[in-house]
Amino acid sequence: MNVLSLLVFVPLVAAVVLAAVPRIDGAAARWLWLVVAAVEVVLVALVWARYQPPSPGRLALDEKVEWIPGVRSSYHVGIDGLSLPLLAMTAVLFLACAVYSLRQANRPRLHAALLLFLQSVSLGLFVSADLILFFVFFDLSIVAMYFLIAGWGHANAARSALQFFLYTFLGSLALLVGFIGLYVYAKPHTFDMLELTAQLPLSGQGLPGGLVLAAVLLGLAVKTPTVPFHTWLPPAHTDASSVGSAVLAAVLLKMGTYGFVRIGMPMLPQAWRAWAWVIIVVGLVSVLYGALVALAQHNLKRMIAYTSVNHMGYIVVAVGAAGLVAGDTAQARDIAVTGAVTQMVSHGLVTGALFLLAGTLHDRAGTYEMGQFGGLAGAAPRLAGLFAVGAFASLGLPALSGFIAEFQIFTGAIAVAPVTAVALLGILITAALFLRALQRVFTGELSGKAVGFTDLRGREVGATGILLALSLLIGVYPAPLLEVIEPAASTVVSLLGR
């Protein structure tokens, strides 16, 4: 068993222990989760320190064990510059959630077990190199998140959890149809991602290739989500717990965007090129729609949820632009894909922190309504300061990770397709909505629910501080991250030209 399998299965073993041993009390369960999450971060750090970019068509730390031989599906795991950053972001996010939940009083043993299980399947998806293994982890993440929303959410949590499950499960069925299509056309038949990328089973198959890509894109677009498949997202976020929202936004949404660069682009390059303008248009609509609807919100958590539609739209624009291969645009397309992966990491860190911070409003005041607060900076300066940093990172202020990601996305996409400059309006609208939220909630005279509001405690500062500090580090010194992503992004772009 190599280190990647340890990363995947250590949280799963801890989850089974917590679920199976009812005598473990709440405090012990919370600390066990924290210790396991910290061990996972250490393991990822060791992997990062030893990582060497693999040659094209290979994966680092590759491990393959026969699993379902009849269909040539195996337990095959490995990493490259597309997956390693998301692996690291996931481990850090779950550590932040474990710190934040040190005072969790609502069924803490089961809560910790469920989050450890969700961490295991999330890490498993990002290291999967077999489509069936990818699909198993993809579906298990839906089940785990359903129980997390329904069991620890508030308001209409049960209804929102059901809506989330139905939408994303139907999307996963479309994804499975696409995977079966790749298998059927492969010769020899296989679900191995590296073999499928090398084979290009649907090369020259115009209509079948387009239909298979449509199924894959539908499944991934629901999980991302893009307009018009986003309607499950706002209620799921609004009614989920703070930790549930953070994990949903930071990790589960990236399963969709990661699928674009890991499956859709390298395995179906001809169909991707044919669909490139459609993908770009969907991305542009998501950018502008997400930002405008977020601007209209009065509920802080719902506002942050809609900014996720906006930010995922930037990624869709970038990967769509990468499919426009005419002319000497390889370098620009490399930059766009690098920006897309950087945006996945940045959004995970920043929006995860923002949801944890927004959760403190509900914990203390029982509401997310911005009109119920006023002058909160006076009562909670630590909350105000950290939320301001998160807001500025989200809108792309220089020296924070959002700027690095969005700068690369727009540099690459506009060079290939100048019309994508329309998406720059999304940054202006995002700036307006966050400044409006800061003004309504934190400035002015102390009033409403802000009176008597308790500032952030140590665990809350620590949890959100971890995420925002990494955003600042990436914004100031992005080279270590970009050096990992750029070779893999260049490989994906070269595969699109086949």
Short mmCIF file of C-alpha atoms in Angstrom, two decimals:
data_model
loop_
_atom_site.label_atom_id
_atom_site.label_comp_id
_atom_site.label_asym_id
_atom_site.label_seq_id
_atom_site.Cartn_x
_atom_site.Cartn_y
_atom_site.Cartn_z
CA MET A 1 0.00 0.00 0.00
CA ASN A 2 1.56 3.30 -1.07
CA VAL A 3 1.12 6.71 0.51
CA LEU A 4 -1.88 7.62 -1.67
CA SER A 5 -3.81 4.59 -0.43
CA LEU A 6 -2.91 5.59 3.13
CA LEU A 7 -4.31 9.05 2.46
CA VAL A 8 -7.56 7.56 1.22
CA PHE A 9 -8.11 4.81 3.77
CA VAL A 10 -6.82 6.22 7.08
CA PRO A 11 -9.85 8.56 7.42
CA LEU A 12 -12.14 5.69 6.39
CA VAL A 13 -10.76 3.41 9.11
CA ALA A 14 -11.21 6.18 11.69
CA ALA A 15 -14.77 6.74 10.47
CA VAL A 16 -15.60 3.05 10.84
CA VAL A 17 -14.16 3.01 14.36
CA LEU A 18 -16.23 6.03 15.40
CA ALA A 19 -19.40 4.63 13.86
CA ALA A 20 -18.95 1.15 15.30
CA VAL A 21 -17.91 2.02 18.86
CA PRO A 22 -20.73 3.95 20.57
CA ARG A 23 -18.77 4.14 23.83
CA ILE A 24 -16.47 6.80 22.34
CA ASP A 25 -17.62 10.08 23.82
CA GLY A 26 -18.04 13.35 21.95
CA ALA A 27 -14.78 14.94 23.06
CA ALA A 28 -12.74 11.88 22.10
CA ALA A 29 -14.47 11.73 18.71
CA ARG A 30 -13.72 15.37 17.95
CA TRP A 31 -10.06 15.01 18.91
CA LEU A 32 -9.68 11.79 16.94
CA TRP A 33 -11.01 13.58 13.87
CA LEU A 34 -8.60 16.45 14.46
CA VAL A 35 -5.61 14.12 14.83
CA VAL A 36 -6.49 12.15 11.70
CA ALA A 37 -7.02 15.38 9.71
CA ALA A 38 -3.63 16.67 10.89
CA VAL A 39 -1.95 13.38 9.92
CA GLU A 40 -3.51 13.69 6.46
CA VAL A 41 -2.04 17.17 6.02
CA VAL A 42 1.39 15.88 7.04
CA LEU A 43 1.13 13.01 4.55
CA VAL A 44 0.13 15.40 1.75
CA ALA A 45 3.04 17.68 2.67
CA LEU A 46 5.43 14.73 2.39
CA VAL A 47 3.95 13.79 -0.99
CA TRP A 48 4.31 17.39 -2.19
CA ALA A 49 7.94 17.57 -1.01
CA ARG A 50 8.84 14.37 -2.89
CA TYR A 51 6.73 15.04 -5.98
CA GLN A 52 8.37 15.00 -9.40
CA PRO A 53 6.21 15.73 -12.47
CA PRO A 54 5.56 12.44 -14.30
CA SER A 55 6.20 12.07 -18.00
CA PRO A 56 3.16 12.49 -20.30
CA GLY A 57 0.86 9.50 -20.11
CA ARG A 58 2.08 8.54 -16.65
CA LEU A 59 1.15 9.33 -13.03
CA ALA A 60 3.36 9.79 -10.00
CA LEU A 61 3.05 7.32 -7.09
CA ASP A 62 1.14 5.03 -9.40
CA GLU A 63 -0.49 1.95 -7.82
CA LYS A 64 -2.66 -0.55 -9.68
CA VAL A 65 -4.43 -3.63 -8.27
CA GLU A 66 -6.86 -5.87 -10.15
CA TRP A 67 -10.43 -5.17 -9.00
CA ILE A 68 -13.18 -6.10 -11.51
CA PRO A 69 -11.24 -8.08 -14.13
CA GLY A 70 -14.26 -8.89 -16.29
CA VAL A 71 -14.52 -5.27 -17.42
CA ARG A 72 -10.82 -4.42 -16.95
CA SER A 73 -11.51 -2.06 -14.07
CA SER A 74 -8.83 -1.83 -11.40
CA TYR A 75 -8.01 -0.06 -8.18
CA HIS A 76 -5.68 2.37 -9.93
CA VAL A 77 -4.49 5.53 -8.19
CA GLY A 78 -1.85 8.15 -8.94
CA ILE A 79 -1.30 11.90 -9.04
CA ASP A 80 -0.04 14.64 -11.30
CA GLY A 81 -0.13 18.44 -11.31
CA LEU A 82 -3.91 18.49 -11.78
CA SER A 83 -4.72 16.32 -8.78
CA LEU A 84 -1.97 17.10 -6.24
CA PRO A 85 -3.09 20.73 -5.59
CA LEU A 86 -6.69 19.56 -5.05
CA LEU A 87 -5.47 16.76 -2.80
CA ALA A 88 -3.63 19.32 -0.67
CA MET A 89 -6.54 21.78 -0.62
CA THR A 90 -8.92 19.00 0.47
CA ALA A 91 -6.67 17.89 3.33
CA VAL A 92 -6.24 21.45 4.61
CA LEU A 93 -9.97 22.19 4.32
CA PHE A 94 -10.92 19.14 6.38
CA LEU A 95 -8.32 20.06 9.01
CA ALA A 96 -9.87 23.54 9.23
CA CYS A 97 -13.32 21.96 9.61
CA ALA A 98 -12.03 19.67 12.37
CA VAL A 99 -10.61 22.66 14.26
CA TYR A 100 -13.85 24.61 13.75
CA SER A 101 -15.91 21.65 15.09
CA LEU A 102 -14.01 21.20 18.36
CA ARG A 103 -17.11 22.40 20.22
CA GLN A 104 -19.62 20.46 18.09
CA ALA A 105 -22.35 19.36 20.49
CA ASN A 106 -24.90 17.82 18.12
CA ARG A 107 -24.09 14.09 17.91
CA PRO A 108 -20.33 14.76 17.67
CA ARG A 109 -19.30 11.11 17.23
CA LEU A 110 -21.51 10.55 14.19
CA HIS A 111 -20.67 14.01 12.85
CA ALA A 112 -16.94 13.28 13.00
CA ALA A 113 -17.44 9.81 11.48
CA LEU A 114 -19.44 11.23 8.56
CA LEU A 115 -16.87 13.96 7.86
CA LEU A 116 -14.01 11.46 7.98
CA PHE A 117 -15.89 9.25 5.52
CA LEU A 118 -16.47 12.25 3.27
CA GLN A 119 -12.78 13.15 3.46
CA SER A 120 -11.86 9.62 2.44
CA VAL A 121 -14.10 9.55 -0.65
CA SER A 122 -13.06 13.09 -1.65
CA LEU A 123 -9.36 12.23 -1.55
CA GLY A 124 -10.12 8.95 -3.32
CA LEU A 125 -11.75 10.73 -6.23
CA PHE A 126 -8.80 13.07 -6.78
CA VAL A 127 -6.31 10.17 -6.95
CA SER A 128 -8.50 7.84 -9.06
CA ALA A 129 -7.09 6.70 -12.38
CA ASP A 130 -9.99 4.38 -13.26
CA LEU A 131 -13.42 5.59 -14.34
CA ILE A 132 -15.39 3.13 -12.21
CA LEU A 133 -13.29 3.96 -9.15
CA PHE A 134 -13.87 7.66 -9.90
CA PHE A 135 -17.61 7.04 -10.19
CA VAL A 136 -17.79 5.10 -6.91
CA PHE A 137 -16.14 7.94 -5.01
CA PHE A 138 -18.25 10.51 -6.90
CA ASP A 139 -21.49 8.81 -5.86
CA LEU A 140 -20.41 8.13 -2.26
CA SER A 141 -19.68 11.84 -1.83
CA ILE A 142 -23.30 12.58 -2.76
CA VAL A 143 -24.61 10.13 -0.17
CA ALA A 144 -22.34 11.49 2.58
CA MET A 145 -23.26 15.10 1.85
CA TYR A 146 -26.97 14.24 1.85
CA PHE A 147 -26.74 12.94 5.41
CA LEU A 148 -24.57 15.87 6.48
CA ILE A 149 -27.11 18.43 5.24
CA ALA A 150 -30.18 16.52 6.48
CA GLY A 151 -28.71 15.57 9.84
CA TRP A 152 -26.87 18.73 10.87
CA GLY A 153 -28.52 21.48 8.84
CA HIS A 154 -31.29 23.84 9.86
CA ALA A 155 -34.52 25.40 8.52
CA ASN A 156 -35.59 23.29 5.50
CA ALA A 157 -32.55 21.02 5.70
CA ALA A 158 -34.37 17.78 4.87
CA ARG A 159 -35.97 19.27 1.75
CA SER A 160 -32.71 20.90 0.61
CA ALA A 161 -30.80 17.67 1.19
CA LEU A 162 -33.30 15.71 -0.89
CA GLN A 163 -33.15 18.27 -3.69
CA PHE A 164 -29.34 18.12 -3.63
CA PHE A 165 -29.38 14.33 -3.73
CA LEU A 166 -31.88 14.01 -6.58
CA TYR A 167 -30.18 16.60 -8.80
CA THR A 168 -26.64 15.35 -8.29
CA PHE A 169 -27.56 11.65 -8.38
CA LEU A 170 -29.36 12.10 -11.71
CA GLY A 171 -26.26 13.92 -12.92
CA SER A 172 -24.09 11.02 -11.80
CA LEU A 173 -26.24 8.61 -13.85
CA ALA A 174 -25.55 10.71 -16.95
CA LEU A 175 -21.87 10.57 -16.06
CA LEU A 176 -22.03 6.78 -15.81
CA VAL A 177 -23.63 6.59 -19.27
CA GLY A 178 -20.71 8.62 -20.62
CA PHE A 179 -18.19 6.33 -18.92
CA ILE A 180 -19.89 3.26 -20.40
CA GLY A 181 -19.73 4.93 -23.82
CA LEU A 182 -15.97 5.37 -23.47
CA TYR A 183 -15.66 1.72 -22.43
CA VAL A 184 -17.75 0.42 -25.33
CA TYR A 185 -15.73 2.25 -27.98
CA ALA A 186 -12.34 1.45 -26.42
CA LYS A 187 -10.35 -1.36 -28.05
CA PRO A 188 -9.52 -3.27 -25.94
CA HIS A 189 -12.39 -2.38 -23.62
CA THR A 190 -11.16 -0.69 -20.45
CA PHE A 191 -12.08 1.85 -17.79
CA ASP A 192 -8.45 2.80 -17.14
CA MET A 193 -8.04 6.56 -17.54
CA LEU A 194 -4.46 6.42 -18.85
CA GLU A 195 -5.33 3.78 -21.45
CA LEU A 196 -8.42 5.69 -22.59
CA THR A 197 -6.41 8.90 -22.92
CA ALA A 198 -3.83 7.08 -25.03
CA GLN A 199 -6.45 5.25 -27.15
CA LEU A 200 -8.86 8.11 -27.93
CA PRO A 201 -11.65 5.54 -28.39
CA LEU A 202 -14.08 7.99 -30.00
CA SER A 203 -11.60 9.62 -32.38
CA GLY A 204 -13.31 10.22 -35.70
CA GLN A 205 -16.70 9.23 -34.26
CA GLY A 206 -18.53 12.53 -34.74
CA LEU A 207 -22.03 11.90 -33.40
CA PRO A 208 -21.16 9.17 -30.86
CA GLY A 209 -18.26 11.26 -29.58
CA GLY A 210 -20.50 14.28 -29.16
CA LEU A 211 -23.17 12.26 -27.34
CA VAL A 212 -20.65 10.68 -24.95
CA LEU A 213 -19.14 14.09 -24.19
CA ALA A 214 -22.66 15.50 -23.67
CA ALA A 215 -23.35 12.80 -21.05
CA VAL A 216 -20.03 13.44 -19.30
CA LEU A 217 -20.51 17.21 -19.37
CA LEU A 218 -24.07 16.93 -18.04
CA GLY A 219 -22.97 14.85 -15.07
CA LEU A 220 -20.07 17.15 -14.27
CA ALA A 221 -22.03 20.38 -14.91
CA VAL A 222 -24.66 19.41 -12.33
CA LYS A 223 -21.95 18.84 -9.71
CA THR A 224 -19.99 22.01 -10.60
CA PRO A 225 -22.72 23.51 -10.92
CA THR A 226 -23.20 25.67 -14.00
CA VAL A 227 -26.33 27.49 -15.15
CA PRO A 228 -28.97 26.07 -15.64
CA PHE A 229 -28.08 23.10 -13.41
CA HIS A 230 -27.32 25.21 -10.33
CA THR A 231 -30.74 25.39 -8.68
CA TRP A 232 -29.91 22.80 -6.00
CA LEU A 233 -26.94 24.84 -4.76
CA PRO A 234 -28.41 27.90 -2.95
CA PRO A 235 -30.89 25.99 -0.74
CA ALA A 236 -28.32 23.28 0.02
CA HIS A 237 -25.82 25.90 1.18
CA THR A 238 -28.34 28.02 3.03
CA ASP A 239 -29.74 25.13 5.06
CA ALA A 240 -26.51 23.16 5.59
CA SER A 241 -24.33 23.54 8.67
CA SER A 242 -21.25 25.76 8.45
CA VAL A 243 -18.95 22.79 8.01
CA GLY A 244 -21.33 21.20 5.48
CA SER A 245 -21.35 24.36 3.36
CA ALA A 246 -17.58 24.70 3.55
CA VAL A 247 -16.99 21.12 2.38
CA LEU A 248 -19.67 21.34 -0.30
CA ALA A 249 -18.25 24.53 -1.80
CA ALA A 250 -14.56 23.83 -1.34
CA VAL A 251 -14.37 20.15 -2.26
CA LEU A 252 -17.50 18.68 -3.83
CA LEU A 253 -17.93 21.40 -6.47
CA LYS A 254 -14.34 20.76 -7.59
CA MET A 255 -15.22 17.17 -8.42
CA GLY A 256 -17.11 18.56 -11.40
CA THR A 257 -14.46 20.99 -12.62
CA TYR A 258 -11.69 18.43 -12.00
CA GLY A 259 -13.61 16.01 -14.22
CA PHE A 260 -13.41 18.51 -17.08
CA VAL A 261 -9.60 18.53 -17.10
CA ARG A 262 -9.12 14.88 -16.11
CA ILE A 263 -11.76 13.17 -18.27
CA GLY A 264 -13.54 15.37 -20.80
CA MET A 265 -10.60 17.24 -22.31
CA PRO A 266 -7.94 14.51 -22.62
CA MET A 267 -10.21 11.54 -23.47
CA LEU A 268 -12.59 13.30 -25.89
CA PRO A 269 -10.45 16.05 -27.47
CA GLN A 270 -12.20 16.17 -30.84
CA ALA A 271 -15.66 16.43 -29.29
CA TRP A 272 -14.32 18.99 -26.78
CA ARG A 273 -13.03 21.16 -29.63
CA ALA A 274 -16.40 20.86 -31.38
CA TRP A 275 -18.24 21.90 -28.20
CA ALA A 276 -15.77 24.60 -27.15
CA TRP A 277 -17.96 27.60 -27.96
CA VAL A 278 -20.96 26.04 -26.23
CA ILE A 279 -18.83 25.50 -23.12
CA ILE A 280 -17.58 29.10 -23.26
CA VAL A 281 -21.12 30.48 -23.54
CA VAL A 282 -22.28 28.36 -20.57
CA GLY A 283 -19.31 29.68 -18.59
CA LEU A 284 -20.04 33.32 -19.47
CA VAL A 285 -23.71 32.96 -18.53
CA SER A 286 -22.73 31.34 -15.21
CA VAL A 287 -20.26 34.15 -14.45
CA LEU A 288 -22.72 36.96 -15.04
CA TYR A 289 -25.86 35.25 -13.75
CA GLY A 290 -24.16 34.06 -10.57
CA ALA A 291 -22.77 37.52 -9.81
CA LEU A 292 -26.01 39.40 -10.56
CA VAL A 293 -28.21 37.05 -8.51
CA ALA A 294 -25.69 37.18 -5.64
CA LEU A 295 -25.92 40.98 -5.74
CA ALA A 296 -29.68 40.75 -5.21
CA GLN A 297 -29.46 38.58 -2.07
CA HIS A 298 -30.21 39.73 1.48
CA ASN A 299 -29.15 36.43 3.05
CA LEU A 300 -25.35 36.43 3.49
CA LYS A 301 -24.93 32.67 3.11
CA ARG A 302 -27.12 32.54 0.02
CA MET A 303 -25.08 35.40 -1.44
CA ILE A 304 -21.84 33.47 -0.95
CA ALA A 305 -23.50 30.41 -2.52
CA TYR A 306 -24.29 32.32 -5.71
CA THR A 307 -20.72 33.63 -5.91
CA SER A 308 -19.71 29.97 -6.26
CA VAL A 309 -21.77 29.79 -9.47
CA ASN A 310 -19.89 32.89 -10.62
CA HIS A 311 -16.44 31.54 -9.71
CA MET A 312 -17.06 28.13 -11.24
CA GLY A 313 -18.10 29.99 -14.38
CA TYR A 314 -14.57 31.40 -14.70
CA ILE A 315 -13.21 27.85 -14.72
CA VAL A 316 -15.71 26.78 -17.40
CA VAL A 317 -14.73 29.77 -19.57
CA ALA A 318 -11.05 28.84 -19.25
CA VAL A 319 -11.45 25.17 -20.15
CA GLY A 320 -13.78 26.09 -23.01
CA ALA A 321 -11.21 28.54 -24.39
CA ALA A 322 -8.58 25.81 -24.19
CA GLY A 323 -10.58 23.90 -26.81
CA LEU A 324 -10.12 26.63 -29.44
CA VAL A 325 -6.97 25.25 -31.05
CA ALA A 326 -6.85 27.35 -34.23
CA GLY A 327 -3.71 29.46 -34.69
CA ASP A 328 -0.63 29.77 -32.52
CA THR A 329 -2.45 29.85 -29.19
CA ALA A 330 -0.91 26.95 -27.27
CA GLN A 331 0.79 29.16 -24.69
CA ALA A 332 -2.38 31.16 -24.03
CA ARG A 333 -4.39 27.95 -23.64
CA ASP A 334 -1.75 26.62 -21.24
CA ILE A 335 -2.19 29.75 -19.13
CA ALA A 336 -5.99 29.43 -19.17
CA VAL A 337 -5.93 25.82 -17.94
CA THR A 338 -3.31 26.67 -15.30
CA GLY A 339 -5.59 29.48 -14.13
CA ALA A 340 -8.57 27.13 -14.02
CA VAL A 341 -6.79 24.67 -11.70
CA THR A 342 -5.45 27.54 -9.58
CA GLN A 343 -9.00 28.87 -9.30
CA MET A 344 -10.18 25.48 -8.02
CA VAL A 345 -7.65 25.70 -5.20
CA SER A 346 -8.27 29.39 -4.50
CA HIS A 347 -12.05 29.04 -4.43
CA GLY A 348 -11.78 26.08 -2.09
CA LEU A 349 -9.69 27.99 0.43
CA VAL A 350 -11.50 31.32 0.25
CA THR A 351 -15.12 30.23 -0.03
CA GLY A 352 -14.57 27.53 2.57
CA ALA A 353 -13.39 30.24 4.97
CA LEU A 354 -16.28 32.55 4.08
CA PHE A 355 -18.86 29.85 4.80
CA LEU A 356 -17.27 29.07 8.17
CA LEU A 357 -17.31 32.77 9.03
CA ALA A 358 -20.92 33.18 7.89
CA GLY A 359 -21.82 30.23 10.08
CA THR A 360 -20.84 32.17 13.19
CA LEU A 361 -23.70 34.60 12.48
CA HIS A 362 -26.24 31.81 12.64
CA ASP A 363 -24.57 30.16 15.63
CA ARG A 364 -24.83 33.36 17.67
CA ALA A 365 -27.82 35.21 16.23
CA GLY A 366 -29.86 32.51 14.50
CA THR A 367 -29.98 34.31 11.15
CA TYR A 368 -27.98 35.08 8.01
CA GLU A 369 -30.08 38.11 7.08
CA MET A 370 -27.74 41.04 6.51
CA GLY A 371 -30.45 43.55 7.46
CA GLN A 372 -30.51 42.11 10.98
CA PHE A 373 -27.00 43.34 11.68
CA GLY A 374 -25.28 46.71 11.81
CA GLY A 375 -21.91 47.91 13.06
CA LEU A 376 -20.78 44.36 13.74
CA ALA A 377 -17.13 45.37 13.35
CA GLY A 378 -17.39 47.13 16.68
CA ALA A 379 -18.60 44.04 18.52
CA ALA A 380 -16.60 41.46 16.53
CA PRO A 381 -13.43 43.00 15.04
CA ARG A 382 -11.77 39.61 14.42
CA LEU A 383 -14.80 38.43 12.45
CA ALA A 384 -14.88 41.68 10.49
CA GLY A 385 -11.16 41.51 9.66
CA LEU A 386 -11.17 37.90 8.51
CA PHE A 387 -14.38 38.31 6.52
CA ALA A 388 -12.88 41.36 4.77
CA VAL A 389 -9.80 39.35 3.80
CA GLY A 390 -12.01 36.55 2.48
CA ALA A 391 -14.18 39.00 0.55
CA PHE A 392 -11.18 40.71 -1.06
CA ALA A 393 -9.66 37.33 -1.98
CA SER A 394 -12.96 36.27 -3.54
CA LEU A 395 -13.22 39.39 -5.69
CA GLY A 396 -9.64 38.97 -6.91
CA LEU A 397 -7.66 41.63 -5.06
CA PRO A 398 -3.89 41.47 -5.76
CA ALA A 399 -1.71 39.71 -3.16
CA LEU A 400 -4.43 37.08 -2.64
CA SER A 401 -4.99 33.80 -4.47
CA GLY A 402 -8.09 34.94 -6.34
CA PHE A 403 -6.04 37.47 -8.29
CA ILE A 404 -3.46 34.89 -9.37
CA ALA A 405 -6.19 32.54 -10.61
CA GLU A 406 -8.38 35.08 -12.36
CA PHE A 407 -5.44 36.94 -13.92
CA GLN A 408 -4.31 33.73 -15.62
CA ILE A 409 -7.81 32.74 -16.67
CA PHE A 410 -8.47 36.07 -18.36
CA THR A 411 -4.99 36.38 -19.85
CA GLY A 412 -5.30 33.00 -21.50
CA ALA A 413 -8.98 33.08 -22.43
CA ILE A 414 -9.03 36.60 -23.87
CA ALA A 415 -5.93 35.88 -25.97
CA VAL A 416 -7.74 32.93 -27.53
CA ALA A 417 -11.31 34.32 -27.61
CA PRO A 418 -11.54 38.11 -27.04
CA VAL A 419 -15.30 37.86 -26.39
CA THR A 420 -14.53 36.24 -23.03
CA ALA A 421 -13.56 39.72 -21.80
CA VAL A 422 -17.30 40.05 -21.09
CA ALA A 423 -16.68 37.92 -18.01
CA LEU A 424 -14.63 40.77 -16.52
CA LEU A 425 -17.96 42.32 -15.59
CA GLY A 426 -18.32 39.47 -13.12
CA ILE A 427 -15.35 40.81 -11.14
CA LEU A 428 -16.92 44.27 -10.94
CA ILE A 429 -20.26 42.89 -9.78
CA THR A 430 -18.53 40.61 -7.25
CA ALA A 431 -16.65 43.60 -5.86
CA ALA A 432 -19.92 45.49 -5.54
CA LEU A 433 -21.77 42.70 -3.75
CA PHE A 434 -19.01 42.03 -1.23
CA LEU A 435 -18.49 45.72 -0.47
CA ARG A 436 -22.24 46.05 -0.03
CA ALA A 437 -22.27 43.11 2.37
CA LEU A 438 -19.34 44.52 4.37
CA GLN A 439 -21.07 47.89 4.60
CA ARG A 440 -24.46 46.49 5.68
CA VAL A 441 -23.19 43.99 8.23
CA PHE A 442 -20.03 45.49 9.68
CA THR A 443 -20.12 49.29 9.39
CA GLY A 444 -22.26 52.00 10.97
CA GLU A 445 -23.84 52.11 14.40
CA LEU A 446 -24.07 48.94 16.46
CA SER A 447 -27.65 47.70 16.04
CA GLY A 448 -29.95 44.69 15.76
CA LYS A 449 -28.40 41.28 16.28
CA ALA A 450 -24.92 42.85 16.47
CA VAL A 451 -25.67 44.07 20.00
CA GLY A 452 -24.10 41.61 22.42
CA PHE A 453 -22.55 39.57 19.58
CA THR A 454 -19.55 37.51 20.73
CA ASP A 455 -16.43 37.78 18.60
CA LEU A 456 -14.68 34.77 17.08
CA ARG A 457 -13.22 32.26 19.48
CA GLY A 458 -9.77 30.71 19.12
CA ARG A 459 -10.91 27.63 17.21
CA GLU A 460 -12.89 29.78 14.76
CA VAL A 461 -9.96 32.12 14.19
CA GLY A 462 -7.65 29.14 13.77
CA ALA A 463 -9.89 27.33 11.29
CA THR A 464 -10.52 30.28 9.01
CA GLY A 465 -7.04 31.71 9.55
CA ILE A 466 -5.45 28.52 8.14
CA LEU A 467 -7.41 28.88 4.90
CA LEU A 468 -6.97 32.62 4.44
CA ALA A 469 -3.27 32.48 5.31
CA LEU A 470 -2.78 29.98 2.48
CA SER A 471 -4.73 32.27 0.14
CA LEU A 472 -2.36 35.08 1.08
CA LEU A 473 0.69 32.85 0.62
CA ILE A 474 -0.44 31.82 -2.86
CA GLY A 475 -1.20 35.44 -3.72
CA VAL A 476 2.24 36.64 -2.64
CA TYR A 477 4.34 33.64 -3.71
CA PRO A 478 2.45 31.45 -6.21
CA ALA A 479 5.52 29.80 -7.75
CA PRO A 480 5.45 26.51 -5.75
CA LEU A 481 1.82 25.94 -6.74
CA LEU A 482 2.21 27.00 -10.36
CA GLU A 483 5.35 24.90 -10.84
CA VAL A 484 3.24 21.84 -10.02
CA ILE A 485 0.23 22.80 -12.15
CA GLU A 486 1.88 24.17 -15.31
CA PRO A 487 3.44 20.95 -16.71
CA ALA A 488 0.16 19.05 -16.28
CA ALA A 489 -1.85 21.90 -17.82
CA SER A 490 0.53 21.95 -20.81
CA THR A 491 0.03 18.19 -21.23
CA VAL A 492 -3.76 18.58 -21.25
CA VAL A 493 -3.56 21.33 -23.88
CA SER A 494 -1.26 19.22 -26.05
CA LEU A 495 -3.71 16.31 -25.81
CA LEU A 496 -6.50 18.59 -27.03
CA GLY A 497 -4.64 19.08 -30.30
CA ARG A 498 -4.82 15.42 -31.31
#
